[in-house]
GROMACS .gro file of C-alpha atoms in nm:
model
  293
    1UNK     CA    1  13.236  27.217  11.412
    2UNK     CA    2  13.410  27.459  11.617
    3UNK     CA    3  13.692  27.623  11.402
    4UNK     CA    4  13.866  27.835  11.667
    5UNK     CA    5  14.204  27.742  11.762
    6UNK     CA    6  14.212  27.664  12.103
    7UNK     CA    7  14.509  27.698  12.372
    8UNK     CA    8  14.620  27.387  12.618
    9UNK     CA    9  14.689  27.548  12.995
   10UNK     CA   10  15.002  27.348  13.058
   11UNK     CA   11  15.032  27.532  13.427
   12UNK     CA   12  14.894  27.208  13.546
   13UNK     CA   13  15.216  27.062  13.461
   14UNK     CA   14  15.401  27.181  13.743
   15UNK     CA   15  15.148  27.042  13.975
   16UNK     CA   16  15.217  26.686  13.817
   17UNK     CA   17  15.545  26.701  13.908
   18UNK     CA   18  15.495  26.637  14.279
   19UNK     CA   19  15.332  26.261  14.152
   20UNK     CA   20  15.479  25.960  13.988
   21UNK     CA   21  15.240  25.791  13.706
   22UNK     CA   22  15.203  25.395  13.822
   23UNK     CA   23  15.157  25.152  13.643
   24UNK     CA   24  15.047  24.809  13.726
   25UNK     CA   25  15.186  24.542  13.604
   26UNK     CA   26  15.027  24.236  13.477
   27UNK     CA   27  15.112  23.857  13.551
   28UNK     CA   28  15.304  23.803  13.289
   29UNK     CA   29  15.657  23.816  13.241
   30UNK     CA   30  15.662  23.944  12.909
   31UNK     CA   31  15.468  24.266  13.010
   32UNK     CA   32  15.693  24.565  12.977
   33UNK     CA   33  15.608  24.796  13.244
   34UNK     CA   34  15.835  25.160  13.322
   35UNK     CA   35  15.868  25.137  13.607
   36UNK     CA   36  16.086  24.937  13.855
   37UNK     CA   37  16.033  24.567  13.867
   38UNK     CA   38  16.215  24.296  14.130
   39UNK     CA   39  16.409  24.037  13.919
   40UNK     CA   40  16.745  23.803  14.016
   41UNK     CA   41  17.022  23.829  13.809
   42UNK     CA   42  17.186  24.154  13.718
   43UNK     CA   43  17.009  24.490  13.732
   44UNK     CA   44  17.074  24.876  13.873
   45UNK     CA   45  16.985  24.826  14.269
   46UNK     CA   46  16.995  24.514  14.522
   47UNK     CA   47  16.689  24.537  14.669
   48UNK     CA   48  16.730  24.195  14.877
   49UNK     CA   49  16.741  23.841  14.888
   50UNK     CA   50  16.553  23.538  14.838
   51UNK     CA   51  16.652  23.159  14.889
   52UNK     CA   52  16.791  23.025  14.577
   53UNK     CA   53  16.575  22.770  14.315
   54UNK     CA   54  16.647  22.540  14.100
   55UNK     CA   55  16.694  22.745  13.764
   56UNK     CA   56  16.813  23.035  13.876
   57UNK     CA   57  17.172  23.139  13.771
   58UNK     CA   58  17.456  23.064  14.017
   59UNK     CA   59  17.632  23.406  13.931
   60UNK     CA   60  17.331  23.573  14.103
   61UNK     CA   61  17.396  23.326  14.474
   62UNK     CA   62  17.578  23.522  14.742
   63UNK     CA   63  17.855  23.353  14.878
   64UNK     CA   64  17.860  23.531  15.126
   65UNK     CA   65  17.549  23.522  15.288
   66UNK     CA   66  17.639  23.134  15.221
   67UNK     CA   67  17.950  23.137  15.453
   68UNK     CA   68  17.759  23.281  15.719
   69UNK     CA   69  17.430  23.080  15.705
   70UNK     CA   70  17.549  22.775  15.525
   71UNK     CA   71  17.218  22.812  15.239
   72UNK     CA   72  17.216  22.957  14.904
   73UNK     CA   73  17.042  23.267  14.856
   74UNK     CA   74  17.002  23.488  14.530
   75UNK     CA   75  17.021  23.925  14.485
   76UNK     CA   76  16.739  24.042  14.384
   77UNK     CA   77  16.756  24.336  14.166
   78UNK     CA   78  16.546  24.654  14.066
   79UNK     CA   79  16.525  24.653  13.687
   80UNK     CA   80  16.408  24.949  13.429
   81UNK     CA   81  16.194  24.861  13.210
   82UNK     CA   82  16.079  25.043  12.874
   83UNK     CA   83  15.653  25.124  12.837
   84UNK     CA   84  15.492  25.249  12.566
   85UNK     CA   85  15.163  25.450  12.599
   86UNK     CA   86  14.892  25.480  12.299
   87UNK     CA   87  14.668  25.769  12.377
   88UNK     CA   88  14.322  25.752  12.185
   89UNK     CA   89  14.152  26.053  12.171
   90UNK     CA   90  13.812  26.112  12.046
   91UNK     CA   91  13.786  26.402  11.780
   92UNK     CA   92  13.409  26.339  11.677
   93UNK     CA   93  13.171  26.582  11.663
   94UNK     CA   94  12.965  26.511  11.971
   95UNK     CA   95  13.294  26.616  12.165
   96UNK     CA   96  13.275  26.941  11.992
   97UNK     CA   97  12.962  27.036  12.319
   98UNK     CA   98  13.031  27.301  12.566
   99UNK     CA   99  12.742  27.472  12.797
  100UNK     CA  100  13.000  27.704  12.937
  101UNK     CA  101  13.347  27.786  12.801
  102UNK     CA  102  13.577  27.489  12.782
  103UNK     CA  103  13.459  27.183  12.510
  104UNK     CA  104  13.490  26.819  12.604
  105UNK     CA  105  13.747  26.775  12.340
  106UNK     CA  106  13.931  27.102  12.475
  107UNK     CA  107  13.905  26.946  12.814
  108UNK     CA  108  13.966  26.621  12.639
  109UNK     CA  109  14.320  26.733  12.487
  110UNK     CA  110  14.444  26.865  12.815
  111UNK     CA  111  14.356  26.534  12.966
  112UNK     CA  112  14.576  26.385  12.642
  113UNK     CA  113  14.848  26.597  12.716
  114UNK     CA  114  14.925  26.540  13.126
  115UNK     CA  115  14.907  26.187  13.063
  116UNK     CA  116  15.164  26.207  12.781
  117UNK     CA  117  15.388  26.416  12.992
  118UNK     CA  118  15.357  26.220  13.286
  119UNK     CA  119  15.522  25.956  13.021
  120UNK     CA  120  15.771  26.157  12.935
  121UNK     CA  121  15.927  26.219  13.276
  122UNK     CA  122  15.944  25.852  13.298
  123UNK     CA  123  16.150  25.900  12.937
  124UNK     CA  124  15.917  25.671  12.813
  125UNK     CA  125  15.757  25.606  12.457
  126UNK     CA  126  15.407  25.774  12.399
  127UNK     CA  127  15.204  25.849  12.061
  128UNK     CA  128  14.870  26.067  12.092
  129UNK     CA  129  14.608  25.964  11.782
  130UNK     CA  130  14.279  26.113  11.746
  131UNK     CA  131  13.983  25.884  11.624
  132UNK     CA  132  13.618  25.986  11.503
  133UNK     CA  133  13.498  25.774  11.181
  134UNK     CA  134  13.875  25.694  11.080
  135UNK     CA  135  14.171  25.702  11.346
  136UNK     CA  136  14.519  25.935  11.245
  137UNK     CA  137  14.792  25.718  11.411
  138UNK     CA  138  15.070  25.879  11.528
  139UNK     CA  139  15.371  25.696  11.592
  140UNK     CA  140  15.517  25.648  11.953
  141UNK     CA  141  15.843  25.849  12.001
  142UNK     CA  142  15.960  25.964  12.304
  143UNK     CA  143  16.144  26.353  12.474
  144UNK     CA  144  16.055  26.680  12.596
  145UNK     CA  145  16.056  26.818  12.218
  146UNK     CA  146  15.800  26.525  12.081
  147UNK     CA  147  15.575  26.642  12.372
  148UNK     CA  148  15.614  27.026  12.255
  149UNK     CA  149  15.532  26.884  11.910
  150UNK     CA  150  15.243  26.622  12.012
  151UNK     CA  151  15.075  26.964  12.226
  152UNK     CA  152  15.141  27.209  11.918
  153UNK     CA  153  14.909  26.958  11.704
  154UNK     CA  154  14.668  26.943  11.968
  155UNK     CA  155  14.599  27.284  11.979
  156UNK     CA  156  14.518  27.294  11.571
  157UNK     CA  157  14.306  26.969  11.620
  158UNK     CA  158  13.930  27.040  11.515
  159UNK     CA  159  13.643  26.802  11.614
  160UNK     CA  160  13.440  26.639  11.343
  161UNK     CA  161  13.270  26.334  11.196
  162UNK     CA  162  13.100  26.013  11.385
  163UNK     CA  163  13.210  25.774  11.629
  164UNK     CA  164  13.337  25.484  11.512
  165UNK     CA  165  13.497  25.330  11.807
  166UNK     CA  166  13.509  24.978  11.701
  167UNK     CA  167  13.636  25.027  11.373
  168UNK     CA  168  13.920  25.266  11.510
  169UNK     CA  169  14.025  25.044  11.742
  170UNK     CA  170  14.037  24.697  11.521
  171UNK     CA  171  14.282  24.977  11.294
  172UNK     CA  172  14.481  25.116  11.598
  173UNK     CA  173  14.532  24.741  11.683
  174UNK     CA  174  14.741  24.676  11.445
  175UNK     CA  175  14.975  24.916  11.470
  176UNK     CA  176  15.064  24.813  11.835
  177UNK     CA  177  15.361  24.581  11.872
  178UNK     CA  178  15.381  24.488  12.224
  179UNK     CA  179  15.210  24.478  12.583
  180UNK     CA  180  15.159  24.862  12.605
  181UNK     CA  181  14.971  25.112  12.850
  182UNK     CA  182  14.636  25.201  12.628
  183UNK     CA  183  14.434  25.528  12.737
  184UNK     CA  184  14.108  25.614  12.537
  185UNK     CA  185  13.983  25.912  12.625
  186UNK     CA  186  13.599  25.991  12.523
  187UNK     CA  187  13.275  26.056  12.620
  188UNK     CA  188  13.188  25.698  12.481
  189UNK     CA  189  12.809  25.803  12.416
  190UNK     CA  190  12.813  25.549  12.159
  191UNK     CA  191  12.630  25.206  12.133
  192UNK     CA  192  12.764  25.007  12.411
  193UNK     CA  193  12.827  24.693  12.176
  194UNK     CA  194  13.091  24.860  12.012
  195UNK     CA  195  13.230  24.997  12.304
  196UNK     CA  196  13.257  24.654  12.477
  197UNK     CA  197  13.408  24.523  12.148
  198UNK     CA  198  13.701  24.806  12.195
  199UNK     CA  199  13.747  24.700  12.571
  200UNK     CA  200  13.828  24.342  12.501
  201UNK     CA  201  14.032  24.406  12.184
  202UNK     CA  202  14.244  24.595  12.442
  203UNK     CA  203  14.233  24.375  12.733
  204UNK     CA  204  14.545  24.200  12.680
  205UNK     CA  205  14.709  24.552  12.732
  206UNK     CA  206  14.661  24.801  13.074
  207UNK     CA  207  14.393  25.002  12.943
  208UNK     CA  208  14.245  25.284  13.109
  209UNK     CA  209  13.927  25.471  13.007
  210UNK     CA  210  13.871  25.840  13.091
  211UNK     CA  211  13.522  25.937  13.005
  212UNK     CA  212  13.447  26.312  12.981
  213UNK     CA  213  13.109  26.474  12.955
  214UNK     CA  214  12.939  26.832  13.000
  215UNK     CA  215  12.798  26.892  13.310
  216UNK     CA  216  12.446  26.954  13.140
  217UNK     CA  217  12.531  26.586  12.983
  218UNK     CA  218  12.593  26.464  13.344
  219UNK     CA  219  12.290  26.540  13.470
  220UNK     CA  220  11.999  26.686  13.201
  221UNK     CA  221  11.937  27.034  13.379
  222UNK     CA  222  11.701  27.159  13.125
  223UNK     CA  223  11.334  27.212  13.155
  224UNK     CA  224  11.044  27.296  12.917
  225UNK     CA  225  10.997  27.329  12.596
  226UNK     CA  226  11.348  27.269  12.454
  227UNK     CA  227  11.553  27.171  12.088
  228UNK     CA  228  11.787  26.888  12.081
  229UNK     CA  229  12.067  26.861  11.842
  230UNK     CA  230  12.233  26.538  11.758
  231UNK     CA  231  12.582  26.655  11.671
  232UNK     CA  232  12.715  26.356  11.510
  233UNK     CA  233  12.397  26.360  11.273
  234UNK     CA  234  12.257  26.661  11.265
  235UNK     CA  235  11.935  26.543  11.345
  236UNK     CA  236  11.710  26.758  11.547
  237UNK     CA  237  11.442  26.711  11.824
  238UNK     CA  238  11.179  26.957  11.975
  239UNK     CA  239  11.024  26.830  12.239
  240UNK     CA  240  10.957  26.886  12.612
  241UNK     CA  241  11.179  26.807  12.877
  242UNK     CA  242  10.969  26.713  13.194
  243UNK     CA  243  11.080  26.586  13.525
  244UNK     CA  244  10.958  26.257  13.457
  245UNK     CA  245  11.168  26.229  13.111
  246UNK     CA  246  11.480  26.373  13.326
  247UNK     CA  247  11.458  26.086  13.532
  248UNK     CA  248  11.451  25.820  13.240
  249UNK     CA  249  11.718  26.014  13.088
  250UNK     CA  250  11.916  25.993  13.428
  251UNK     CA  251  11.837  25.587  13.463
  252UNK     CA  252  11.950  25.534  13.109
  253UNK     CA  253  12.255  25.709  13.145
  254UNK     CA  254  12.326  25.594  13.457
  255UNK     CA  255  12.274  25.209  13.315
  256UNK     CA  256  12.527  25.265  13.016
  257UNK     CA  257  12.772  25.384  13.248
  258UNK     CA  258  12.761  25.121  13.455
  259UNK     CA  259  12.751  24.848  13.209
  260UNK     CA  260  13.099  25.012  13.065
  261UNK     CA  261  13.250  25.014  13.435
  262UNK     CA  262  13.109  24.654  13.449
  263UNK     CA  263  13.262  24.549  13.163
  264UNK     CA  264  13.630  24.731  13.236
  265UNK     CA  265  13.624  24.544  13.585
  266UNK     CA  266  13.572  24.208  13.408
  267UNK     CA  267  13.906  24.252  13.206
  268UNK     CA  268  14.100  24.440  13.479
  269UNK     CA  269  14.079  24.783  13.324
  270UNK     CA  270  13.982  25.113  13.511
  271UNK     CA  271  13.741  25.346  13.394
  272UNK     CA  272  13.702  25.735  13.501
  273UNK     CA  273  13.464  25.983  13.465
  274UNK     CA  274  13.486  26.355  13.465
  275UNK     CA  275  13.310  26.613  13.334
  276UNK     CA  276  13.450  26.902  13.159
  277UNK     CA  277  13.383  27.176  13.496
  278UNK     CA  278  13.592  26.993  13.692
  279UNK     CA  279  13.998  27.170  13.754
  280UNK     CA  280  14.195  26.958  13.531
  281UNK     CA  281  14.441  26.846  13.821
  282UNK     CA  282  14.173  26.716  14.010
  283UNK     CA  283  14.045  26.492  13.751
  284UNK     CA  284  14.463  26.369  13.705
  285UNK     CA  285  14.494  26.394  14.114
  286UNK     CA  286  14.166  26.145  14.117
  287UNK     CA  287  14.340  25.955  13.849
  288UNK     CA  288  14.691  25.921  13.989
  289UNK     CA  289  14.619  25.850  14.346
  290UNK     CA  290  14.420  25.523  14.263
  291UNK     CA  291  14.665  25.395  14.066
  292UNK     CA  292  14.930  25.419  14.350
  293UNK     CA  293  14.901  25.081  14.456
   0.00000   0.00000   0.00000
């Protein structure tokens, strides 16, 4: 376990301000999404008009537009809606790897803390929990000073224990009341069963996955005679990396990757993958820019 306190580079902030965090919507009417959404009836902006159904109130009909055209047509409206955003975070031990300077969970936390203040420009609800063998659930709150708070705690966060992404999320599921925006960040080098099960427990929400690894993780640049360290369980491994093994370590990889991906396209969700050398704000500009639909 790393036990130094480590410090979140917030500078990146400022470059988030030139973007605006979408959110896609799903089908259904009950889904409470930030950001603006086209209803009739009364709202903040017309945004136009549409010919009027059979349902639809007659205080929303423009009588005007009926003088001069002799049919009934309805305002349309822009409408604010409130979004809540659950942030998983994975605190285990395997997140606790660096080959250079910056940890996945280090690189992990900063990821944690954009996306919450991305929500919070949008003045919307946001809770950041960390997970490993039991999840700490934070409760969504929203402001400038929860995000100073939510950061603060990040900073003092250690890494520690085994995944248990199934079980977390079966617990975290609970404590969500509505249709919310779900982000798990993680490496997710954990048995793909249970990371399937977490993916459709979710899939009624918009649920993103951000996976981060160490470049060394990415793609196995060692060579020779080498000792591998299982940091989850301590176990340890000397053997010798050949080019041959590399390339069934790349295939596997490559395989459980896919099959995650595979399984987020099934239930509409999107799936990312950085790893922990890459500049921050090109891992959020990445992000942002293919959710701007």
């Amino acid at each position: 376990m790393n036990n130094k306190k480590h410090t979140i580079d917030v500078d990146f902030f400022r470059q988030l301000d030139r973007f605006t965090f979408m959110v896609r919507k799903k089908v259904s009417t009950a889904y409470a999404g930030s950001r603006r959404s086209i209803h009739s009836g009364r709202g903040l902006d017309t945004v136009g008009y549409r010919e009027y159904n059979q349902g639809d109130e007659l205080k929303s009909i423009d009588w005007k537009a009926y003088a001069r055209s002799e049919k009934l047509y309805v305002r349309q409206f822009e409408e604010d809606k409130s979004l809540t955003t659950h942030i998983l975070l994975d605190a285990s031990n395997s997140m606790d790897y660096a080959s250079e300077d910056t940890t996945k969970f280090e690189y992990a936390t900063m990821l944690a803390a954009g996306f919450a203040y991305l929500v919070t420009k949008d003045n919307d609800k946001f809770a950041i929990s960390t997970f490993a063998e039991n999840v700490d659930i934070t409760k969504p709150r929203r402001g400038r000073k929860y995000l100073l708070r939510a950061i603060e705690r990040l900073e003092t966060a250690k890494a520690g224990g085994k995944t248990a992404i199934d079980e977390c999320t079966i617990l975290y599921g609970k404590a969500i009341k509505s249709r919310s925006l779900i982000i798990i960040i993680s490496d997710f080098l954990d048995d793909f069963t249970a990371i399937e099960s977490a993916i459709n427990r979710f899939s009624y929400h918009d649920l993103i996955l951000v996976q981060v690894l160490d470049r060394t993780e990415s793609a196995l640049t060692i060579h020779g005679h080498s000792r591998l360290v299982d940091l989850e369980s301590g176990v340890k491994l000397d053997t010798y990396i050949s080019e041959d093994l590399k390339t069934e370590y790349q295939e596997k990889l490559t395989s459980h990757i896919n099959q995650i991906k595979d399984n987020c396209g099934k239930v509409g969700a999107e799936f990312y993958t950085f790893t922990s050398d890459i500049p921050i704000f090109d891992a959020f500009l990445n992000t942002i820019s293919r959710r701007r639909w």
